Amino acid sequence: MEMRLFRSFLLLALLLPGLALPETMILEGKHRVVLDIINPSGIKKIPDYQNANFSQKVIETKPWTARVEIIITLEPFRSQAGYPLADYQVPEQFQVFLKPEAEVQSSRPEIQRQARELVGYASTETDAVTRVADWMADNIRYEVNTPQDALSVYRNRAGSCAGQTRLMMAILRAAGIPARYARGFLPPGGQWGFDKEYWGVSIKSGGFHAWIEVYYPDQGWVFSDILHSLNFVDPHHLLFQIAGTNLNPGYETTVSGEDGNIRMEEGTSWTIFSEDDQSRVVDALPEPKRPLLSLRTGPQATCAVYGVAKDGAGKPVKSGSLIVWEGDQGKGYPLDRKGRFGVGGLNRGTYFISVRAEGFAEAKKNVTFEQPEAKKLDFVLEPGGVIYGRVTDASGQGISGIYVYLWQGGSGKGFPTDEDGNYKVIGCSAGTQRLSVEGPGYQKAEAKIEIKPGARVEKNWVLKR
């Protein structure tokens, strides 16, 4: 019997009292993506552009194709600009990005009042922008079927990428911080509308997208995407135009649909030609509550562990999870497609950490934090096996919500059954494994199973009352 995959194959994915659970993950490193774009009808002009930590360059173009390189540099964000900004700190050519517009109603009393409430106690521009972003993340939901001007988004507490960008622009402009509107596309890896994740944060849209660019006197212009990230955007943001500038002036500036989305010709394909992702999670913060990615703006706040899981041949383990343990309770974090992981928000102390992946023996290490810091911890997984099957009662009815335990010495790890009684035990080492299963109202059952490297062994259980 081959069971279906669980939504999560981790055991006891419980929230640990010793683990902080912040939602803002702090990244460092560098990420480079080269995109190939093809359309038999021709490619719209794609501009070269660079700001504080984003670079987009067209490295090859033909009538029907374009190759574009996008690089983001995830260094700590070290703006020293105070708040409020002095008049001389905003160059004359950028004063226009402080003014209200038809859909960016920064002069309306409601927007002005909200700006004062959010940034009234800020002493730096970074703090002011962060306060606005945190409030947006926790108070404005994603919704496309509503008006998308800033004031409507504020009143409805709902907006698309376009509407949320306009509202953040309006609040920042009301607070005396220049902000402008970036238009572009989230290339979905060859298919339109493909949902993806970037370090665990869901990228909702796919397709045409809008995000914000904010001016810092000592950094220049800096992108943020209020749906995903603060003070940077990931390199899957293909930039077409920045409103109010001469960047790509031939690009269509008006939307062609009532829903506020720009239309594009069918037949366009997007391919990732190459990618070099050296980004990593190095810290975490408790706000906002909605998951967001950010750059470091202050000292290390928590403990973090990052690294990669590989097999004995040095190839990344593409499917599996890192588990942070405290006693017999653990919380799992999925490996990405390159075998990488990153966990922030840990407290000082010693943690038992393991990696589980189907077809491999569980790998285990300890790590001790004496102060807030980020530590690199790599794993090499040895071949192992999988035990799967079904737990039923005497009538053949599947028993849900009980645990099959894998025993190692005097310690057991539990793997839950799903609603049909199916279970899967991964991370088994080669050799003889001892299992047991028990549940309320049922007698305990035990078995020994021989595991060979790479083997999948079926073991079904019938429990007696």
Coordinates of C-alpha atoms in Angstrom, one line a residue, residues 178-359:
P178 CA 9.4 60.7 -0.6
A179 CA 7.9 57.5 -2.1
R180 CA 7.0 56.4 -5.7
Y181 CA 5.3 53.6 -7.6
A182 CA 7.1 50.8 -9.3
R183 CA 5.5 48.7 -12.0
G184 CA 6.7 45.3 -13.1
F185 CA 6.1 41.6 -13.3
L186 CA 6.8 38.6 -11.1
P187 CA 8.1 36.0 -13.6
P188 CA 6.5 32.7 -12.5
G189 CA 9.2 30.3 -13.7
G190 CA 7.6 29.5 -17.0
Q191 CA 3.9 29.5 -16.1
W192 CA 1.6 32.4 -15.4
G193 CA 0.1 33.0 -12.0
F194 CA 2.4 30.5 -10.2
D195 CA 2.5 30.9 -6.5
K196 CA 6.0 30.7 -5.0
E197 CA 7.7 31.2 -1.7
Y198 CA 10.8 33.1 -0.9
W199 CA 12.2 32.0 2.4
G200 CA 8.8 30.8 3.5
V201 CA 6.9 34.0 2.7
S202 CA 4.2 33.3 0.1
I203 CA 4.4 35.5 -3.1
K204 CA 0.7 35.8 -3.7
S205 CA 0.3 37.2 -7.1
G206 CA 2.4 36.1 -10.0
G207 CA 1.9 38.2 -13.1
F208 CA 1.9 42.0 -13.2
H209 CA 2.8 43.5 -9.9
A210 CA 3.4 46.9 -8.1
W211 CA 5.7 47.8 -5.3
I212 CA 7.1 50.9 -3.6
E213 CA 10.4 52.8 -3.8
V214 CA 11.3 55.0 -0.8
Y215 CA 14.0 57.7 -0.7
Y216 CA 16.6 57.8 2.0
P217 CA 19.0 60.8 1.9
D218 CA 22.1 58.7 2.7
Q219 CA 21.1 55.6 0.7
G220 CA 19.2 56.8 -2.3
W221 CA 16.1 55.0 -3.5
V222 CA 15.2 51.7 -1.9
F223 CA 12.5 49.2 -3.0
S224 CA 10.1 47.5 -0.6
D225 CA 7.2 45.2 -1.4
I226 CA 4.6 45.6 1.3
L227 CA 3.2 42.1 0.5
H228 CA 6.5 40.4 0.9
S229 CA 9.6 42.4 2.0
L230 CA 10.9 45.6 3.6
N231 CA 13.9 47.6 2.3
F232 CA 14.5 45.2 -0.6
V233 CA 12.6 43.0 -3.1
D234 CA 13.5 39.5 -4.2
P235 CA 15.1 39.2 -7.7
H236 CA 12.0 37.7 -9.2
H237 CA 10.7 41.3 -9.4
L238 CA 11.2 42.3 -13.1
L239 CA 10.9 46.1 -13.3
F240 CA 9.2 47.8 -16.2
Q241 CA 8.7 51.4 -15.0
I242 CA 8.8 53.8 -12.1
A243 CA 5.9 56.3 -12.2
G244 CA 6.8 59.9 -12.4
T245 CA 10.3 59.3 -13.9
N246 CA 11.7 59.1 -17.4
L247 CA 12.6 55.4 -16.9
N248 CA 11.1 53.5 -19.9
P249 CA 8.9 56.4 -21.0
G250 CA 7.5 54.4 -23.9
Y251 CA 6.0 51.8 -21.6
E252 CA 2.2 52.0 -21.3
T253 CA 1.4 53.9 -18.1
T254 CA -2.3 53.3 -18.0
V255 CA -4.1 50.2 -16.9
S256 CA -6.4 48.5 -19.4
G257 CA -8.7 46.6 -17.0
E258 CA -11.2 47.8 -14.5
D259 CA -9.6 45.5 -11.9
G260 CA -6.4 47.6 -12.1
N261 CA -4.3 44.9 -13.7
I262 CA -2.2 45.6 -16.8
R263 CA -2.9 43.2 -19.7
M264 CA -0.1 41.4 -21.5
E265 CA 0.0 39.5 -24.7
E266 CA -0.5 35.7 -24.6
G267 CA 2.4 33.6 -25.6
T268 CA 5.0 35.1 -23.4
S269 CA 7.2 32.5 -21.7
W270 CA 9.6 33.0 -18.8
T271 CA 12.5 30.8 -18.0
I272 CA 15.2 31.0 -15.3
F273 CA 18.3 30.7 -17.3
S274 CA 20.6 30.6 -14.3
E275 CA 20.4 31.4 -10.6
D276 CA 22.9 31.9 -7.8
D277 CA 21.1 32.3 -4.5
Q278 CA 23.4 32.9 -1.5
S279 CA 20.8 34.5 0.7
R280 CA 20.3 33.1 4.2
V281 CA 18.2 33.7 7.3
V282 CA 20.3 35.3 10.1
D283 CA 17.8 36.8 12.6
A284 CA 14.1 37.3 13.3
L285 CA 11.9 40.0 14.8
P286 CA 8.4 39.7 16.4
E287 CA 6.7 42.3 14.3
P288 CA 4.7 42.4 12.1
K289 CA 2.4 39.4 12.8
R290 CA 2.0 38.7 9.1
P291 CA 5.2 37.0 7.7
L292 CA 7.6 39.5 6.2
L293 CA 11.2 39.6 5.1
S294 CA 13.6 42.4 5.9
L295 CA 17.2 43.5 6.1
R296 CA 19.1 44.0 9.3
T297 CA 18.7 47.5 10.7
G298 CA 20.1 47.0 14.2
P299 CA 22.1 44.6 16.3
Q300 CA 21.5 40.9 16.3
A301 CA 18.2 40.4 18.2
T302 CA 17.9 36.6 18.4
C303 CA 19.8 33.4 17.8
A304 CA 19.6 31.8 14.4
V305 CA 20.9 28.7 12.6
Y306 CA 21.3 28.3 8.9
G307 CA 22.9 25.8 6.5
V308 CA 22.4 23.1 3.9
A309 CA 21.6 19.4 3.9
K310 CA 23.4 17.2 1.4
D311 CA 23.7 13.6 0.7
G312 CA 26.9 11.6 0.7
A313 CA 27.7 12.6 -2.9
G314 CA 27.4 16.3 -2.0
K315 CA 24.0 16.8 -3.8
P316 CA 21.4 18.9 -2.0
V317 CA 18.5 17.1 -0.3
K318 CA 15.6 18.8 -2.0
S319 CA 12.7 17.6 0.1
G320 CA 12.8 17.3 3.9
S321 CA 12.7 19.3 7.1
L322 CA 14.9 20.6 9.8
I323 CA 13.5 20.1 13.2
V324 CA 14.4 22.1 16.3
W325 CA 13.9 20.0 19.4
E326 CA 13.3 20.8 23.0
G327 CA 12.9 17.5 24.9
D328 CA 10.5 15.3 22.9
Q329 CA 8.8 18.2 21.2
G330 CA 9.9 19.7 18.0
K331 CA 9.0 22.4 15.4
G332 CA 9.8 21.7 11.7
Y333 CA 11.0 24.0 9.0
P334 CA 11.1 22.8 5.4
L335 CA 14.3 22.6 3.4
D336 CA 14.2 24.6 0.1
R337 CA 14.9 23.0 -3.3
K338 CA 18.6 23.6 -2.7
G339 CA 18.6 21.8 0.6
R340 CA 18.9 25.0 2.5
F341 CA 17.3 26.0 5.8
G342 CA 17.2 29.1 8.0
V343 CA 15.7 29.5 11.4
G344 CA 15.7 32.7 13.5
G345 CA 14.0 33.7 16.7
L346 CA 15.8 31.2 18.9
N347 CA 16.7 32.0 22.5
R348 CA 20.0 31.5 24.2
G349 CA 20.7 27.9 25.2
T350 CA 21.4 24.5 23.7
Y351 CA 19.2 23.0 21.0
F352 CA 19.1 19.5 19.6
I353 CA 18.6 19.8 15.8
S354 CA 17.9 17.1 13.2
V355 CA 17.2 16.8 9.5
R356 CA 14.7 14.3 8.2
A357 CA 14.1 13.5 4.5
E358 CA 12.6 10.5 2.8
G359 CA 15.1 7.9 1.8

